[in-house]
Structure formats: C-alpha cells, structure tokens
C-alpha cells in the first residue's frame, strides 16, 4: 500500500469513528483429541482389481454415533474372495464425528486361506484408523487402495 492510500484509509476510519482496535490473538483450531470406534462387517473379492463393501457403526467417546457404509477399492497383484465379520477399528486424532468420514489410504500384503485375520493402520491427513478383524475366505497378493467411510 502506498503512503497516500494508507493515510486516506486511516483518515476515513478516524473520521467515521469506526476504528476498532482488535488485540492480536492466535487462532486455535479445535483440539483433535477425540477417539472414535468402528464396528463393521464387509465382504469382497479381488482379481487385480480389489472391491469390498460393508456397513457398520461409529461411536465416539463424546457420545456422537452414526451408521456407516464402508467401501474398499484398489488394485495390485491380488486374487481371492473374503468376508470379515465383527471387525473393529479405532479412529484417532478426531475433532468430531464429521472427521471420520472420507477416504483413508490403504496398502498391504494379504495372505489368507479359510479362516484368516487382518490388522491394518490407515491414514487420512492427521486422522488415523487402526483396523482389526477376522473372517473367512482366500486372499493372496499385494495391493494399494482406498478405504472409504460414508453415511448410508
């Protein structure tokens, strides 16, 4: 800003009596220290392309909860068909329930025959999702994908 423009703006503000002095205060985002819990079931298949769908419930420590839809899509060198019943997940670094929704990056190596289990940690920005589950099926390979939690 030029000196003339600055002086003119100050004169206008002083002349109208609308000059307000606002103390400089740092802006704080809401603390992301809430923890939420996911209970889910899903089934899927893979043959180079990986696809799974399911549903569940998210419950947060502050009392918020929601029914959710889960989708996994991705690709890699995979083959198989599987089902996970009674899966669980812990979602951390959350401000409120809305932070849970969206896509999480997923990468992993799978090897399971008949009864198998899985443990994965996924991220979405600073939000983390740790999944655990057991189920049935056959799945073998290495893949990358997206684990999405959405409203039904």
Tab-separated table of C-alpha atoms in Angstrom:
chain	number	residue	atom	x	y	z
A	1	UNK	CA	0.000	0.000	0.000
A	2	UNK	CA	1.268	3.455	-0.771
A	3	UNK	CA	1.644	6.060	1.996
A	4	UNK	CA	-1.128	8.147	0.440
A	5	UNK	CA	-3.607	5.208	0.338
A	6	UNK	CA	-2.739	4.253	3.912
A	7	UNK	CA	-3.210	7.828	5.138
A	8	UNK	CA	-6.549	8.128	3.293
A	9	UNK	CA	-7.842	4.869	4.781
A	10	UNK	CA	-6.797	5.941	8.300
A	11	UNK	CA	-8.470	9.332	7.866
A	12	UNK	CA	-11.701	7.719	6.689
A	13	UNK	CA	-11.769	5.306	9.614
A	14	UNK	CA	-10.960	8.018	12.174
A	15	UNK	CA	-13.419	10.441	10.596
A	16	UNK	CA	-16.319	7.999	10.791
A	17	UNK	CA	-15.435	6.849	14.284
A	18	UNK	CA	-15.403	3.198	13.204
A	19	UNK	CA	-11.798	2.433	14.016
A	20	UNK	CA	-11.725	-0.646	16.201
A	21	UNK	CA	-8.671	-1.906	17.965
A	22	UNK	CA	-8.535	-5.685	17.961
A	23	UNK	CA	-5.855	-7.384	20.014
A	24	UNK	CA	-3.761	-9.890	18.137
A	25	UNK	CA	-4.693	-13.348	19.423
A	26	UNK	CA	-3.549	-16.630	17.951
A	27	UNK	CA	-6.298	-18.654	16.307
A	28	UNK	CA	-6.629	-22.137	17.768
A	29	UNK	CA	-8.254	-24.966	15.877
A	30	UNK	CA	-10.313	-27.357	17.931
A	31	UNK	CA	-8.136	-29.961	19.560
A	32	UNK	CA	-8.189	-33.221	17.635
A	33	UNK	CA	-8.040	-35.464	20.696
A	34	UNK	CA	-11.369	-37.307	20.352
A	35	UNK	CA	-11.303	-41.073	19.793
A	36	UNK	CA	-13.990	-42.946	17.857
A	37	UNK	CA	-14.628	-46.663	17.469
A	38	UNK	CA	-15.807	-48.536	14.364
A	39	UNK	CA	-17.622	-51.887	14.405
A	40	UNK	CA	-18.095	-53.331	10.906
A	41	UNK	CA	-18.621	-56.288	8.613
A	42	UNK	CA	-17.673	-56.464	4.948
A	43	UNK	CA	-17.171	-58.850	2.068
A	44	UNK	CA	-15.252	-58.535	-1.149
A	45	UNK	CA	-13.197	-60.008	-3.911
A	46	UNK	CA	-10.035	-59.256	-5.816
A	47	UNK	CA	-8.615	-60.203	-9.185
A	48	UNK	CA	-6.079	-57.479	-9.950
A	49	UNK	CA	-8.894	-55.049	-9.055
A	50	UNK	CA	-9.938	-55.117	-5.388
A	51	UNK	CA	-13.506	-54.363	-4.248
A	52	UNK	CA	-15.305	-54.797	-0.922
A	53	UNK	CA	-18.431	-53.326	0.635
A	54	UNK	CA	-19.873	-53.391	4.099
A	55	UNK	CA	-21.580	-51.497	6.857
A	56	UNK	CA	-21.054	-50.653	10.484
A	57	UNK	CA	-21.424	-48.168	13.296
A	58	UNK	CA	-19.103	-45.425	14.521
A	59	UNK	CA	-19.308	-44.411	18.194
A	60	UNK	CA	-17.230	-41.537	19.549
A	61	UNK	CA	-16.165	-41.002	23.154
A	62	UNK	CA	-18.181	-37.742	23.243
A	63	UNK	CA	-21.457	-39.643	22.628
A	64	UNK	CA	-21.799	-38.987	18.887
A	65	UNK	CA	-22.607	-42.023	16.746
A	66	UNK	CA	-23.657	-42.869	13.203
A	67	UNK	CA	-24.444	-45.813	10.976
A	68	UNK	CA	-21.841	-46.007	8.202
A	69	UNK	CA	-21.217	-47.576	4.819
A	70	UNK	CA	-17.751	-48.921	4.020
A	71	UNK	CA	-16.185	-49.392	0.602
A	72	UNK	CA	-12.735	-50.599	-0.381
A	73	UNK	CA	-11.436	-50.175	-3.922
A	74	UNK	CA	-7.926	-50.613	-5.205
A	75	UNK	CA	-5.658	-52.674	-7.338
A	76	UNK	CA	-2.493	-54.670	-7.397
A	77	UNK	CA	-1.372	-58.233	-7.751
A	78	UNK	CA	-4.222	-59.840	-5.803
A	79	UNK	CA	-6.694	-62.675	-6.142
A	80	UNK	CA	-9.356	-64.003	-3.824
A	81	UNK	CA	-12.718	-63.733	-2.145
A	82	UNK	CA	-13.191	-62.938	1.539
A	83	UNK	CA	-15.542	-61.854	4.312
A	84	UNK	CA	-14.790	-60.088	7.610
A	85	UNK	CA	-17.344	-60.328	10.405
A	86	UNK	CA	-17.157	-58.374	13.650
A	87	UNK	CA	-14.315	-56.126	12.517
A	88	UNK	CA	-13.238	-53.282	14.773
A	89	UNK	CA	-11.408	-50.031	14.288
A	90	UNK	CA	-10.038	-47.221	16.429
A	91	UNK	CA	-10.060	-43.769	14.858
A	92	UNK	CA	-7.768	-41.197	16.465
A	93	UNK	CA	-6.912	-37.501	16.050
A	94	UNK	CA	-10.574	-36.576	15.501
A	95	UNK	CA	-12.285	-33.279	16.445
A	96	UNK	CA	-15.850	-34.570	15.961
A	97	UNK	CA	-17.807	-37.280	14.154
A	98	UNK	CA	-17.585	-35.496	10.786
A	99	UNK	CA	-13.785	-36.015	10.722
A	100	UNK	CA	-14.347	-39.787	10.499
A	101	UNK	CA	-15.975	-39.667	7.050
A	102	UNK	CA	-13.873	-39.793	3.891
A	103	UNK	CA	-11.191	-41.880	2.236
A	104	UNK	CA	-8.215	-43.450	4.003
A	105	UNK	CA	-5.093	-44.622	2.159
A	106	UNK	CA	-4.667	-48.392	2.267
A	107	UNK	CA	-1.678	-50.510	1.291
A	108	UNK	CA	-0.885	-54.028	2.298
A	109	UNK	CA	0.032	-57.574	1.642
A	110	UNK	CA	-2.647	-60.198	2.150
A	111	UNK	CA	-2.331	-63.924	2.619
A	112	UNK	CA	-5.221	-65.907	3.986
A	113	UNK	CA	-6.872	-69.258	3.451
A	114	UNK	CA	-10.195	-70.381	5.009
A	115	UNK	CA	-10.050	-68.549	8.385
A	116	UNK	CA	-7.833	-65.504	8.434
A	117	UNK	CA	-7.253	-62.259	10.315
A	118	UNK	CA	-6.101	-58.795	9.424
A	119	UNK	CA	-4.606	-55.766	11.152
A	120	UNK	CA	-4.017	-52.518	9.266
A	121	UNK	CA	-3.314	-48.877	10.042
A	122	UNK	CA	-4.723	-46.375	7.547
A	123	UNK	CA	-4.422	-42.588	7.370
A	124	UNK	CA	-6.416	-39.621	6.150
A	125	UNK	CA	-4.372	-36.500	6.790
A	126	UNK	CA	-3.702	-36.472	10.518
A	127	UNK	CA	-6.589	-38.848	11.280
A	128	UNK	CA	-5.566	-42.497	11.746
A	129	UNK	CA	-7.672	-45.644	11.540
A	130	UNK	CA	-6.385	-48.905	13.046
A	131	UNK	CA	-8.425	-51.899	11.820
A	132	UNK	CA	-8.587	-55.437	13.154
A	133	UNK	CA	-10.808	-58.276	12.096
A	134	UNK	CA	-11.133	-61.940	11.344
A	135	UNK	CA	-13.131	-63.801	8.776
A	136	UNK	CA	-13.176	-66.444	6.097
A	137	UNK	CA	-12.022	-66.704	2.532
A	138	UNK	CA	-8.987	-66.827	0.338
A	139	UNK	CA	-6.974	-63.753	-0.480
A	140	UNK	CA	-3.415	-63.527	-1.729
A	141	UNK	CA	-1.404	-60.619	-3.061
A	142	UNK	CA	-0.162	-57.068	-2.670
A	143	UNK	CA	-2.425	-54.086	-3.206
A	144	UNK	CA	-2.992	-50.380	-2.670
A	145	UNK	CA	-6.362	-48.766	-2.394
A	146	UNK	CA	-8.808	-46.538	-0.636
A	147	UNK	CA	-10.894	-47.431	2.436
A	148	UNK	CA	-13.908	-45.081	2.476
A	149	UNK	CA	-16.306	-44.438	5.356
A	150	UNK	CA	-19.529	-42.656	4.323
A	151	UNK	CA	-23.086	-42.137	5.507
A	152	UNK	CA	-25.572	-44.725	4.140
